[in-house]
């Protein structure tokens, strides 16, 4: 995936997408320092350990993509691409999500600039995967994941074959439940996965105990789901002010605080916050820009979050 190979970008889009290193920062002096434009800071990318390919550290989750928000979805995918984001996480099991994404990417002409991560669910096989490819209007996907660890022993060998055949570039497994972390660890020890996907947020740090360290050791890329605890973190943050030092890590909203905490973990490759509104997408994409907290600042973020009342 190469952002810089994106065709047909206007000059503004090209600069906004971060294709010209350092230029964006010079273009925005008139805007308030606390809320710089979405793409004025350098894009944060992280490598996939099994290949070295770099991915922008914030993508999008599409669990809530439904027919009634089709237009907003198209607008979001367009805007994400303009802002440099590439990773779209979906599933054969998310209603019309794959079909809506496939149609949007085709009509926007941005399929070659996106990294599609889809999933195969319980009982799935070649037929179900083929249906995903058709709905996504593509010959291959970048990442195929076993949804919720169901049927791993049958599906991993199949995914290895599909990888050899060029139908997928990477494969992995997903969970979003702490109760499955022990099983996830066993699977990670057993199979040479390219990716895992796991739940992790500033309010749900269990994955940092063993899953994320093992991902580092086994050189597996990590997608993070539920970075906002299905939006519960916003309710918990209501009426709370960001700490004054948030500006030092280019954070100007709670969404950015939550996402920068997640993507600054050394094992984390990409966070996939779910959104159905362009304003949320833009807010979240800002977290893929500028400075990341170091280990000491991450600790300060945890303390500030834990001592809210
Ligand atoms: N087992 C699995 O494989 C698994 C399980 C769960 C999730 N996932 C993946 O992970 C993705 C993320 O999980 P999720 O979507 O359930 O939960 P989430 O990302 O933790 O939270 C999504 C919620 O946050 C809101 N939101 C997003 N950006 C916001 C912002 N900047 N300000 C305020 N609110 C904001 C969204 O509202 P709006 O919709 O109004 O924008 C939505 O209600 C899913 O979409 C899916 O792709 C995978």
Short mmCIF file of C-alpha atoms and ligand atoms in Angstrom, two decimals:
data_model
loop_
_atom_site.label_atom_id
_atom_site.label_comp_id
_atom_site.label_asym_id
_atom_site.label_seq_id
_atom_site.Cartn_x
_atom_site.Cartn_y
_atom_site.Cartn_z
CA UNK A 1 0.00 0.00 0.00
CA UNK A 2 1.58 3.24 -1.09
CA UNK A 3 -0.16 6.50 -0.32
CA UNK A 4 2.23 8.34 -2.58
CA UNK A 5 1.12 6.32 -5.59
CA UNK A 6 -2.38 7.77 -5.33
CA UNK A 7 -3.47 8.96 -8.75
CA UNK A 8 -5.52 12.04 -9.64
CA UNK A 9 -5.07 13.99 -6.42
CA UNK A 10 -5.52 17.74 -6.57
CA UNK A 11 -2.61 19.78 -5.21
CA UNK A 12 -4.62 20.49 -2.04
CA UNK A 13 -5.49 16.82 -1.59
CA UNK A 14 -1.92 15.82 -2.32
CA UNK A 15 -0.59 18.12 0.39
CA UNK A 16 -3.40 17.19 2.81
CA UNK A 17 -2.66 13.53 2.31
CA UNK A 18 0.82 14.24 3.69
CA UNK A 19 2.51 13.40 0.41
CA UNK A 20 4.78 16.42 0.68
CA UNK A 21 6.72 16.03 3.90
CA UNK A 22 6.79 19.17 5.99
CA UNK A 23 4.87 21.34 3.56
CA UNK A 24 1.48 21.03 5.23
CA UNK A 25 2.76 22.59 8.42
CA UNK A 26 3.64 25.78 6.55
CA UNK A 27 0.21 26.22 5.05
CA UNK A 28 -1.95 26.84 8.09
CA UNK A 29 -0.75 29.85 10.08
CA UNK A 30 -4.18 31.49 10.26
CA UNK A 31 -5.91 28.67 12.14
CA UNK A 32 -6.00 28.41 15.94
CA UNK A 33 -3.13 26.44 17.46
CA UNK A 34 -5.45 24.31 19.62
CA UNK A 35 -7.26 22.84 16.61
CA UNK A 36 -4.90 22.59 13.62
CA UNK A 37 -6.43 21.40 10.36
CA UNK A 38 -6.73 17.67 10.09
CA UNK A 39 -3.76 17.07 7.84
CA UNK A 40 -1.30 19.79 8.80
CA UNK A 41 0.96 17.53 10.87
CA UNK A 42 3.06 14.56 9.72
CA UNK A 43 1.20 11.28 9.26
CA UNK A 44 2.03 8.57 11.80
CA UNK A 45 2.65 5.20 10.15
CA UNK A 46 3.56 1.84 11.65
CA UNK A 47 5.17 -1.18 9.94
CA UNK A 48 3.57 -4.60 9.45
CA UNK A 49 6.30 -6.77 11.03
CA UNK A 50 6.00 -9.65 8.53
CA UNK A 51 6.63 -7.41 5.52
CA UNK A 52 7.81 -3.96 6.64
CA UNK A 53 4.88 -2.34 4.78
CA UNK A 54 3.86 0.88 6.50
CA UNK A 55 0.24 1.60 7.43
CA UNK A 56 -1.29 4.87 8.68
CA UNK A 57 -1.95 4.27 12.39
CA UNK A 58 -5.67 5.14 12.37
CA UNK A 59 -8.19 3.46 10.08
CA UNK A 60 -11.92 2.93 10.37
CA UNK A 61 -14.21 0.21 11.77
CA UNK A 62 -17.43 -0.47 9.89
CA UNK A 63 -19.54 -2.58 12.22
CA UNK A 64 -22.30 0.08 12.09
CA UNK A 65 -22.26 0.59 8.31
CA UNK A 66 -25.88 0.19 7.24
CA UNK A 67 -28.03 1.17 4.29
CA UNK A 68 -29.53 4.19 6.08
CA UNK A 69 -26.09 5.82 6.42
CA UNK A 70 -24.83 4.91 2.93
CA UNK A 71 -24.16 8.56 1.94
CA UNK A 72 -22.27 9.33 5.15
CA UNK A 73 -20.20 6.18 4.61
CA UNK A 74 -19.21 7.24 1.12
CA UNK A 75 -18.31 10.71 2.42
CA UNK A 76 -16.29 9.21 5.24
CA UNK A 77 -14.29 6.88 2.99
CA UNK A 78 -13.59 9.73 0.59
CA UNK A 79 -12.47 12.01 3.42
CA UNK A 80 -10.36 9.32 5.06
CA UNK A 81 -8.52 8.74 1.81
CA UNK A 82 -7.95 12.49 1.37
CA UNK A 83 -6.51 12.62 4.88
CA UNK A 84 -4.11 9.72 4.26
CA UNK A 85 -5.97 6.92 6.07
CA UNK A 86 -6.13 3.57 4.29
CA UNK A 87 -7.25 0.76 6.61
CA UNK A 88 -10.92 -0.29 6.51
CA UNK A 89 -12.00 -3.11 8.81
CA UNK A 90 -15.17 -4.97 7.86
CA UNK A 91 -16.64 -8.49 8.00
CA UNK A 92 -18.84 -10.90 6.09
CA UNK A 93 -21.01 -10.67 9.21
CA UNK A 94 -21.61 -6.86 9.34
CA UNK A 95 -24.88 -6.75 7.38
CA UNK A 96 -24.39 -4.74 4.15
CA UNK A 97 -21.06 -3.27 5.24
CA UNK A 98 -18.90 -5.09 2.66
CA UNK A 99 -21.28 -4.30 -0.21
CA UNK A 100 -21.57 -0.61 0.75
CA UNK A 101 -17.78 -0.32 1.04
CA UNK A 102 -17.26 -2.09 -2.29
CA UNK A 103 -19.63 0.24 -4.07
CA UNK A 104 -18.18 3.37 -2.42
CA UNK A 105 -14.57 2.47 -3.21
CA UNK A 106 -15.44 1.65 -6.83
CA UNK A 107 -17.41 4.86 -7.39
CA UNK A 108 -14.74 6.99 -5.69
CA UNK A 109 -11.96 5.22 -7.63
CA UNK A 110 -9.88 4.71 -4.48
CA UNK A 111 -9.73 0.92 -4.17
CA UNK A 112 -6.00 0.91 -4.95
CA UNK A 113 -5.37 3.32 -2.08
CA UNK A 114 -7.17 1.26 0.56
CA UNK A 115 -6.14 -1.61 2.78
CA UNK A 116 -9.23 -3.80 3.17
CA UNK A 117 -9.32 -6.01 6.24
CA UNK A 118 -12.33 -8.29 6.18
CA UNK A 119 -13.28 -11.35 8.19
CA UNK A 120 -14.62 -14.83 7.69
CA UNK A 121 -17.16 -16.00 10.25
CA UNK A 122 -18.19 -19.26 11.86
CA UNK A 123 -18.65 -22.12 9.39
CA UNK A 124 -17.15 -20.07 6.56
CA UNK A 125 -15.03 -21.42 3.74
CA UNK A 126 -14.12 -20.70 0.12
CA UNK A 127 -17.73 -19.84 -0.83
CA UNK A 128 -18.12 -17.27 1.90
CA UNK A 129 -14.75 -15.71 1.07
CA UNK A 130 -15.68 -15.52 -2.62
CA UNK A 131 -18.92 -13.75 -1.62
CA UNK A 132 -16.88 -11.20 0.35
CA UNK A 133 -14.64 -10.54 -2.68
CA UNK A 134 -17.69 -10.02 -4.88
CA UNK A 135 -19.40 -7.72 -2.41
CA UNK A 136 -16.19 -5.73 -1.99
CA UNK A 137 -15.81 -5.62 -5.81
CA UNK A 138 -12.24 -6.77 -5.67
CA UNK A 139 -10.10 -9.73 -6.76
CA UNK A 140 -8.19 -9.88 -3.49
CA UNK A 141 -8.14 -8.33 -0.03
CA UNK A 142 -5.17 -7.10 1.90
CA UNK A 143 -6.12 -8.90 5.12
CA UNK A 144 -8.48 -11.77 5.92
CA UNK A 145 -9.19 -12.53 9.58
CA UNK A 146 -10.95 -15.38 11.36
CA UNK A 147 -13.82 -13.63 13.14
CA UNK A 148 -13.90 -14.18 16.91
CA UNK A 149 -11.45 -17.12 16.72
CA UNK A 150 -14.20 -19.43 15.43
CA UNK A 151 -12.89 -22.29 13.26
CA UNK A 152 -9.23 -21.23 13.37
CA UNK A 153 -7.80 -24.74 12.85
CA UNK A 154 -9.80 -25.21 9.66
CA UNK A 155 -9.49 -21.68 8.33
CA UNK A 156 -5.79 -20.91 8.90
CA UNK A 157 -4.62 -23.62 6.43
CA UNK A 158 -7.20 -22.35 3.91
CA UNK A 159 -6.02 -18.76 4.37
CA UNK A 160 -2.42 -19.90 3.88
CA UNK A 161 -3.47 -21.38 0.53
CA UNK A 162 -5.36 -18.21 -0.45
CA UNK A 163 -2.29 -16.19 0.45
CA UNK A 164 -0.12 -18.35 -1.82
CA UNK A 165 -2.72 -17.93 -4.59
CA UNK A 166 -2.56 -14.11 -4.21
CA UNK A 167 -6.15 -13.71 -3.00
CA UNK A 168 -5.05 -12.25 0.32
CA UNK A 169 -1.84 -10.51 1.28
CA UNK A 170 -2.01 -11.16 5.04
CA UNK A 171 -4.07 -13.32 7.38
CA UNK A 172 -4.96 -13.23 11.04
CA UNK A 173 -7.57 -13.73 13.74
CA UNK A 174 -9.78 -11.41 15.79
CA UNK A 175 -11.41 -11.17 19.18
CA UNK A 176 -13.02 -8.34 21.11
CA UNK A 177 -13.46 -10.11 24.43
CA UNK A 178 -11.10 -10.45 27.37
CA UNK A 179 -12.52 -13.93 28.01
CA UNK A 180 -10.94 -15.06 24.69
CA UNK A 181 -7.46 -13.64 25.33
CA UNK A 182 -6.09 -16.95 26.72
CA UNK A 183 -7.29 -18.79 23.59
CA UNK A 184 -5.86 -16.00 21.42
CA UNK A 185 -2.46 -16.45 23.10
CA UNK A 186 -2.52 -20.19 22.32
CA UNK A 187 -3.35 -19.49 18.68
CA UNK A 188 -0.61 -16.87 18.43
CA UNK A 189 1.92 -19.38 19.78
CA UNK A 190 0.75 -22.04 17.34
CA UNK A 191 0.33 -20.21 14.01
CA UNK A 192 2.63 -17.73 12.22
CA UNK A 193 -0.11 -15.09 11.85
CA UNK A 194 0.59 -11.82 10.06
CA UNK A 195 -2.01 -9.97 12.13
CA UNK A 196 -4.12 -10.21 15.24
CA UNK A 197 -7.03 -7.96 16.13
CA UNK A 198 -7.90 -7.37 19.79
CA UNK A 199 -9.85 -5.03 22.08
CA UNK A 200 -7.75 -2.41 23.86
CA UNK A 201 -8.41 1.08 25.19
CA UNK A 202 -7.32 3.35 28.00
CA UNK A 203 -10.21 1.93 30.03
CA UNK A 204 -9.60 -1.70 28.99
CA UNK A 205 -5.88 -2.46 29.21
CA UNK A 206 -5.99 -6.25 29.62
CA UNK A 207 -4.44 -6.86 26.19
CA UNK A 208 -1.27 -5.09 27.37
CA UNK A 209 -0.63 -7.83 29.98
CA UNK A 210 0.22 -10.70 27.62
CA UNK A 211 -1.38 -10.34 24.17
CA UNK A 212 0.47 -7.22 23.02
CA UNK A 213 3.89 -8.38 24.38
CA UNK A 214 3.44 -11.73 22.58
CA UNK A 215 2.53 -9.92 19.36
CA UNK A 216 5.82 -8.02 19.62
CA UNK A 217 7.74 -11.22 20.30
CA UNK A 218 6.02 -13.14 17.47
CA UNK A 219 6.32 -10.13 15.11
CA UNK A 220 2.59 -9.92 14.42
CA UNK A 221 0.85 -6.71 13.39
CA UNK A 222 -2.00 -5.61 15.67
CA UNK A 223 -5.32 -3.99 14.81
CA UNK A 224 -7.18 -2.53 17.80
CA UNK A 225 -10.96 -2.70 18.00
CA UNK A 226 -13.23 -0.93 20.51
CA UNK A 227 -10.74 1.92 21.14
CA UNK A 228 -13.69 3.94 22.51
CA UNK A 229 -15.32 1.01 24.35
CA UNK A 230 -18.24 1.25 21.88
CA UNK A 231 -18.48 4.98 22.73
CA UNK A 232 -18.72 4.39 26.51
CA UNK A 233 -15.45 6.30 26.98
CA UNK A 234 -17.07 9.48 25.70
CA UNK A 235 -19.81 9.16 28.30
CA UNK A 236 -17.17 8.65 30.98
CA UNK A 237 -15.26 11.70 29.75
CA UNK A 238 -18.33 13.93 29.65
CA UNK A 239 -17.79 17.20 31.55
CA UNK A 240 -14.10 16.38 31.88
CA UNK A 241 -11.49 18.71 30.46
CA UNK A 242 -8.44 17.43 28.66
CA UNK A 243 -5.22 17.98 30.63
CA UNK A 244 -3.28 21.08 29.56
CA UNK A 245 -0.33 18.92 28.47
CA UNK A 246 -2.53 17.17 25.84
CA UNK A 247 -1.41 19.89 23.42
CA UNK A 248 2.19 18.65 23.79
CA UNK A 249 1.16 15.45 22.00
CA UNK A 250 -1.05 17.27 19.46
CA UNK A 251 -4.27 16.13 21.12
CA UNK A 252 -7.26 18.47 21.01
CA UNK A 253 -10.20 16.11 21.71
CA UNK A 254 -11.00 13.10 23.85
CA UNK A 255 -11.17 10.89 20.74
CA UNK A 256 -7.59 11.86 19.92
CA UNK A 257 -6.54 11.27 23.54
CA UNK A 258 -8.03 7.75 23.44
CA UNK A 259 -6.56 6.93 20.03
CA UNK A 260 -3.08 8.31 20.68
CA UNK A 261 -2.94 6.27 23.86
CA UNK A 262 -3.76 3.12 21.85
CA UNK A 263 -1.50 3.65 18.84
CA UNK A 264 1.50 4.68 20.95
CA UNK A 265 1.74 1.17 22.39
CA UNK A 266 4.82 -0.29 20.65
CA UNK A 267 2.93 -3.44 19.58
CA UNK A 268 -0.02 -1.62 18.03
CA UNK A 269 -0.08 -1.12 14.28
CA UNK A 270 -3.49 0.44 13.54
CA UNK A 271 -6.55 1.44 15.59
CA UNK A 272 -9.90 0.99 13.83
CA UNK A 273 -12.40 3.31 15.56
CA UNK A 274 -15.95 2.85 14.32
CA UNK A 275 -17.69 5.96 13.03
CA UNK A 276 -20.67 6.88 10.88
CA UNK A 277 -20.17 10.66 10.84
CA UNK A 278 -17.62 12.61 8.81
CA UNK A 279 -16.97 14.94 11.75
CA UNK A 280 -16.02 11.91 13.88
CA UNK A 281 -13.86 10.50 11.10
CA UNK A 282 -11.98 13.80 10.79
CA UNK A 283 -11.50 13.99 14.55
CA UNK A 284 -10.18 10.42 14.61
CA UNK A 285 -7.86 10.94 11.65
CA UNK A 286 -6.24 13.83 13.51
CA UNK A 287 -4.96 11.23 15.97
CA UNK A 288 -2.87 9.77 13.14
CA UNK A 289 -0.93 13.04 12.93
CA UNK A 290 1.78 14.77 14.94
CA UNK A 291 3.49 13.69 18.13
CA UNK A 292 2.90 10.41 19.96
CA UNK A 293 3.16 10.06 23.74
CA UNK A 294 6.32 8.35 25.02
CA UNK A 295 6.22 5.73 27.80
CA UNK A 296 6.23 8.35 30.59
CA UNK A 297 3.44 10.35 28.96
CA UNK A 298 1.41 7.18 28.42
CA UNK A 299 1.62 6.59 32.17
CA UNK A 300 0.54 10.17 32.80
CA UNK A 301 -2.43 9.61 30.45
CA UNK A 302 -3.47 6.53 32.42
CA UNK A 303 -3.18 8.35 35.75
CA UNK A 304 -5.17 11.32 34.49
CA UNK A 305 -7.88 8.99 33.15
CA UNK A 306 -7.97 6.77 36.25
CA UNK A 307 -8.28 9.70 38.66
CA UNK A 308 -11.31 11.26 37.04
CA UNK A 309 -14.28 11.72 39.39
N1 LIG B 1 -14.46 -9.44 17.08
C1 LIG B 1 -14.23 -8.52 16.18
O1 LIG B 1 -13.62 -8.80 15.18
C2 LIG B 1 -14.70 -7.12 16.41
C3 LIG B 1 -15.56 -6.83 17.46
C4 LIG B 1 -15.96 -5.51 17.65
C5 LIG B 1 -15.51 -4.53 16.78
N2 LIG B 1 -14.71 -4.84 15.72
C6 LIG B 1 -14.25 -3.80 14.78
O2 LIG B 1 -13.78 -2.69 15.53
C7 LIG B 1 -14.46 -1.50 15.11
C8 LIG B 1 -14.55 -0.52 16.25
O3 LIG B 1 -15.45 -0.98 17.24
P1 LIG B 1 -16.87 -0.25 17.50
O4 LIG B 1 -17.19 0.53 16.28
O5 LIG B 1 -17.83 -1.28 17.94
O6 LIG B 1 -16.58 0.64 18.77
P2 LIG B 1 -15.65 1.93 19.03
O7 LIG B 1 -14.76 2.20 17.88
O8 LIG B 1 -15.01 1.73 20.36
O9 LIG B 1 -16.75 3.09 19.18
C9 LIG B 1 -17.58 3.47 18.13
C10 LIG B 1 -18.52 4.55 18.66
O10 LIG B 1 -17.79 5.74 18.91
C11 LIG B 1 -18.43 6.83 18.28
N3 LIG B 1 -17.38 7.76 17.79
C12 LIG B 1 -16.46 7.51 16.83
N4 LIG B 1 -15.63 8.57 16.69
C13 LIG B 1 -16.05 9.50 17.58
C14 LIG B 1 -15.60 10.80 17.89
N5 LIG B 1 -14.52 11.34 17.31
N6 LIG B 1 -16.26 11.52 18.85
C15 LIG B 1 -17.33 10.97 19.48
N7 LIG B 1 -17.82 9.73 19.23
C16 LIG B 1 -17.17 9.00 18.27
C17 LIG B 1 -19.20 6.26 17.12
O11 LIG B 1 -20.27 7.13 16.83
P3 LIG B 1 -20.84 7.41 15.32
O12 LIG B 1 -21.23 6.07 14.76
O13 LIG B 1 -22.00 8.29 15.62
O14 LIG B 1 -19.78 8.08 14.51
C18 LIG B 1 -19.65 4.92 17.70
O15 LIG B 1 -20.81 5.07 18.50
C19 LIG B 1 -15.81 -2.04 14.59
O16 LIG B 1 -16.47 -1.08 13.77
C20 LIG B 1 -15.36 -3.27 13.86
O17 LIG B 1 -14.82 -2.93 12.59
C21 LIG B 1 -14.28 -6.12 15.53
#
